Amino acid sequence: MHQRQKPSTPEHRRDLAADGGALSMSHNDSRSLFNFSQLVLSAGQIKPSPALKHSKITYFEVEILDLQSKKQICIVDKVPPASTLLDVKHKFHKACPQWYPSRVGLQLERNGPFLKDSINIQSLAVSSIITLYFTDLGQQVGWTTFFLTEYTGPLLIYLLFYIRLSTIYDQVESQKNFRHPVVHLACFCHCLHYIRHLLETLFVHKFSEGHTPLKNMIKGCAFYWGFTSWIAYYINHPRYTPPSFGHRQVSYAALAFLMCEAGNHFINVALAHQTNSGNKTCFPSPTYNPFTWLFLLVSCPNYTYEAGSWISFTVMTQTLPVGIFAFLMVIQMSLWAKKKHKLYLKRFYPEVRRKAAMIPIIF
């Protein structure tokens, strides 16, 4: 007979339950540790949270000194790095209302050039304090006002002489009805020249700087207005004598004048619409328009055409005042062309290195 097993005692059952519980808990802990390890491996390397960056803007202080006495005029503080010199001038104007921005000239050095309004203030900084020297440029006028005043005067003055006012010429001689055709043609050409200048000032030209000293406008008006009075007086005088070679001389000279005027206009339009390659401005190149082909020979063809206009006008009218005026204009424009040619050599060296400044063949 089989012997019956004795039922386990309560103490024995408690020991077995304790042993089984310990085994089950150990198994659950290992599974949890395994799952946590897999989670860490799948998530990749634990990176620390990035620290917050505190951006700090550095402001500049601009110390403005008098150029002559080196005395401090004022300090413009809290100037942001992105500010331009024009912004500094506006703040300077608030501190010193008697000097408006266009009248203020600022230099980095006492003998240095005047700084442009568009220059960034941060480019001048060596430290947080920037020292600039102040010069009073005097009363200023805009470039548009400058040219409109300069060119409107000759247009009106010439017409006053053309109608032969009795206060200008002898009343008896002024009543003579006959005038040589060149007198009427000269009036037409002279008015056309200055009307073109006025229209280009309004609709074509782009001025880089906004103002110029008033004294420059006074000198320019005195030059143009004075010579126009002298020229118009001789050409419209009742005793004016026509050119030596008559109709042929007048016709060829008038044709050359009109061609130079047209060429001057098309060159000014080309200069006003210079093409850009990326961020770089390209020097104007000749197009299908034959008046722009002069770009192949000279860097300042607008001055070449301007000189040609006055030389043609001199031949057409054959008067001494026009000849003197044309001579002075050629000298002045040659100086302007030489100065511009040097700037073009710095900006557009490959394009202009083989060109003359104003007169072809003369390099």
Coordinates of C-alpha atoms in Angstrom, one line a residue, residues 36-263:
F36 CA 15.1 50.4 -19.5
S37 CA 18.5 49.5 -21.1
Q38 CA 16.8 49.0 -24.5
L39 CA 15.1 52.3 -24.2
V40 CA 18.3 54.1 -23.4
L41 CA 20.1 52.5 -26.3
S42 CA 17.3 53.3 -28.8
A43 CA 17.2 57.0 -27.6
G44 CA 20.9 57.6 -28.2
Q45 CA 23.3 59.5 -26.1
I46 CA 21.7 61.6 -23.4
K47 CA 22.5 65.3 -24.1
P48 CA 22.4 67.9 -21.5
S49 CA 19.9 70.7 -22.1
P50 CA 21.5 73.6 -23.9
A51 CA 22.2 76.7 -21.8
L52 CA 20.4 79.8 -22.6
K53 CA 22.5 82.4 -24.5
H54 CA 22.2 85.9 -23.3
S55 CA 22.7 88.3 -26.2
K56 CA 24.3 91.5 -25.3
I57 CA 24.2 94.5 -27.6
T58 CA 27.3 96.8 -27.4
Y59 CA 26.5 100.4 -27.9
F60 CA 29.0 103.1 -29.0
E61 CA 29.6 106.6 -27.7
V62 CA 30.5 109.1 -30.4
E63 CA 32.6 112.0 -29.1
I64 CA 32.4 115.1 -31.4
L65 CA 35.2 117.6 -31.2
D66 CA 35.6 121.0 -32.9
L67 CA 38.1 120.7 -35.7
Q68 CA 40.0 123.9 -34.9
S69 CA 40.0 124.1 -31.1
K70 CA 39.7 120.3 -30.4
K71 CA 37.1 121.2 -27.7
Q72 CA 34.3 118.7 -27.1
I73 CA 31.0 119.8 -28.5
C74 CA 28.9 116.9 -27.4
I75 CA 28.8 113.2 -26.9
V76 CA 26.2 111.1 -28.7
D77 CA 25.6 108.0 -26.5
K78 CA 23.9 104.7 -27.0
V79 CA 24.6 104.4 -30.7
P80 CA 23.7 100.9 -32.0
P81 CA 26.3 99.1 -34.1
A82 CA 24.0 99.1 -37.2
S83 CA 23.7 102.9 -37.2
T84 CA 25.0 105.0 -40.0
L85 CA 26.8 108.3 -39.8
L86 CA 23.6 110.0 -40.9
D87 CA 21.9 108.6 -37.8
V88 CA 24.6 110.1 -35.7
K89 CA 24.1 113.5 -37.4
H90 CA 20.4 113.4 -36.6
K91 CA 21.2 112.8 -32.9
F92 CA 23.8 115.5 -33.0
H93 CA 21.2 117.9 -34.5
K94 CA 18.9 117.1 -31.6
A95 CA 21.7 118.1 -29.2
C96 CA 22.7 121.1 -31.2
P97 CA 19.7 122.3 -33.2
Q98 CA 21.7 125.1 -35.0
W99 CA 23.5 122.5 -37.1
Y100 CA 21.1 120.4 -39.2
P101 CA 22.5 117.1 -40.7
S102 CA 23.4 118.3 -44.2
R103 CA 25.4 121.1 -42.7
V104 CA 27.5 118.8 -40.5
G105 CA 30.9 117.6 -41.8
L106 CA 32.5 114.8 -39.8
Q107 CA 36.1 113.5 -40.1
L108 CA 37.8 110.6 -38.5
E109 CA 41.1 112.5 -38.6
R110 CA 41.8 116.3 -38.6
N111 CA 43.3 116.2 -42.1
G112 CA 41.2 113.3 -43.4
P113 CA 38.3 113.4 -45.8
F114 CA 34.7 114.0 -44.9
L115 CA 32.9 110.8 -44.1
K116 CA 29.9 109.7 -46.1
D117 CA 26.5 109.6 -44.6
S118 CA 26.0 106.0 -45.6
I119 CA 29.1 104.6 -43.7
N120 CA 28.4 102.2 -40.9
I121 CA 29.4 103.5 -37.5
Q122 CA 30.8 100.0 -36.5
S123 CA 33.4 100.2 -39.2
L124 CA 34.9 103.3 -37.6
A125 CA 35.1 101.8 -34.1
V126 CA 38.4 100.8 -32.5
S127 CA 36.8 100.8 -29.1
S128 CA 33.5 101.7 -27.6
I129 CA 34.3 105.4 -27.9
I130 CA 34.6 106.9 -31.4
T131 CA 36.1 110.4 -31.8
L132 CA 35.0 112.5 -34.8
Y133 CA 35.9 116.0 -35.8
F134 CA 33.2 118.5 -36.7
T135 CA 33.3 121.1 -39.4
D136 CA 30.4 123.5 -40.2
L137 CA 29.9 123.1 -44.0
G138 CA 27.7 126.2 -44.2
Q139 CA 24.3 126.6 -45.7
Q140 CA 23.5 123.7 -48.0
V141 CA 21.1 123.2 -51.0
G142 CA 20.0 120.0 -52.6
W143 CA 21.6 118.8 -55.9
T144 CA 18.3 119.0 -57.7
T145 CA 17.8 122.6 -56.6
F146 CA 21.4 123.3 -57.5
F147 CA 21.1 122.2 -61.2
L148 CA 17.6 123.5 -61.7
T149 CA 18.6 126.9 -60.6
E150 CA 21.9 126.8 -62.6
Y151 CA 20.2 125.7 -65.9
T152 CA 16.9 127.7 -65.7
G153 CA 18.8 131.0 -65.6
P154 CA 20.6 130.6 -69.0
L155 CA 17.3 129.5 -70.6
L156 CA 15.4 132.6 -69.5
I157 CA 18.3 135.0 -69.9
Y158 CA 18.9 134.0 -73.5
L159 CA 15.2 134.4 -74.4
L160 CA 15.2 138.0 -72.9
F161 CA 18.1 138.9 -75.3
Y162 CA 16.4 137.1 -78.2
I163 CA 13.3 139.2 -78.0
R164 CA 15.5 142.3 -78.1
L165 CA 14.3 144.3 -75.2
S166 CA 14.5 148.1 -75.7
T167 CA 16.4 148.4 -72.4
I168 CA 19.2 146.2 -73.8
Y169 CA 19.6 147.4 -77.4
D170 CA 19.1 150.6 -79.2
Q171 CA 15.4 151.1 -79.8
V172 CA 15.7 152.1 -83.4
E173 CA 18.0 149.1 -84.3
S174 CA 15.9 146.7 -82.3
Q175 CA 12.9 147.4 -84.5
K176 CA 14.7 146.0 -87.6
N177 CA 12.7 143.0 -88.7
F178 CA 15.4 141.1 -90.6
R179 CA 17.5 138.6 -88.8
H180 CA 19.9 136.1 -90.2
P181 CA 18.6 132.5 -90.0
V182 CA 21.5 131.6 -87.8
V183 CA 20.2 133.8 -85.0
H184 CA 17.0 131.8 -84.8
L185 CA 18.8 128.5 -85.1
A186 CA 21.2 129.6 -82.3
C187 CA 18.3 130.4 -80.1
F188 CA 16.7 127.0 -80.8
C189 CA 20.0 125.1 -80.1
H190 CA 20.7 127.0 -76.9
C191 CA 17.3 126.5 -75.5
L192 CA 17.3 122.8 -76.5
H193 CA 20.6 122.3 -74.7
Y194 CA 19.4 123.7 -71.4
I195 CA 15.9 122.1 -71.6
R196 CA 17.6 118.8 -72.0
H197 CA 19.7 119.5 -68.9
L198 CA 16.6 120.4 -66.9
L199 CA 14.6 117.3 -68.0
E200 CA 17.6 115.0 -67.2
T201 CA 18.0 116.6 -63.8
L202 CA 14.3 115.8 -63.0
F203 CA 14.0 112.4 -64.6
V204 CA 17.4 110.8 -65.4
H205 CA 20.2 111.7 -63.1
K206 CA 20.7 110.0 -59.8
F207 CA 22.5 112.0 -57.2
S208 CA 24.6 110.1 -54.6
E209 CA 24.9 112.9 -52.0
G210 CA 21.9 114.9 -51.0
H211 CA 23.4 118.4 -50.6
T212 CA 26.1 120.8 -51.7
P213 CA 27.2 124.2 -50.2
L214 CA 25.2 127.2 -51.2
K215 CA 28.4 129.0 -52.3
N216 CA 29.0 126.4 -55.0
M217 CA 25.5 127.1 -56.5
I218 CA 26.3 130.9 -56.4
K219 CA 29.6 130.4 -58.2
G220 CA 27.9 128.1 -60.8
C221 CA 25.1 130.5 -61.4
A222 CA 27.5 133.4 -61.8
F223 CA 29.5 131.5 -64.3
Y224 CA 26.6 130.2 -66.5
W225 CA 24.4 133.2 -66.2
G226 CA 27.2 135.7 -66.8
F227 CA 28.5 133.9 -69.9
T228 CA 24.9 133.4 -71.2
S229 CA 24.3 137.2 -71.0
W230 CA 27.6 137.9 -72.9
I231 CA 26.9 135.2 -75.5
A232 CA 23.2 136.2 -76.0
Y233 CA 24.1 139.9 -76.3
Y234 CA 26.4 139.3 -79.2
I235 CA 24.4 136.7 -81.1
N236 CA 21.1 138.7 -80.9
H237 CA 22.6 142.1 -81.5
P238 CA 21.1 143.9 -84.5
R239 CA 24.6 144.3 -86.0
Y240 CA 25.5 140.6 -85.7
T241 CA 27.3 139.3 -88.8
P242 CA 26.8 135.7 -89.9
P243 CA 29.6 133.2 -90.2
S244 CA 32.3 133.5 -92.9
F245 CA 31.4 130.4 -94.9
G246 CA 27.7 131.1 -94.8
H247 CA 25.0 128.4 -95.0
R248 CA 27.3 125.4 -95.3
Q249 CA 29.2 126.3 -92.1
V250 CA 26.0 126.8 -90.2
S251 CA 24.4 123.6 -91.5
Y252 CA 27.3 121.3 -90.7
A253 CA 27.9 122.8 -87.3
A254 CA 24.2 122.6 -86.4
L255 CA 24.1 118.9 -87.4
A256 CA 27.2 118.2 -85.3
F257 CA 25.5 120.1 -82.4
L258 CA 22.3 118.0 -82.6
M259 CA 24.3 114.8 -82.8
C260 CA 26.3 115.7 -79.7
E261 CA 23.1 116.6 -77.8
A262 CA 21.6 113.2 -78.7
G263 CA 24.8 111.4 -77.8

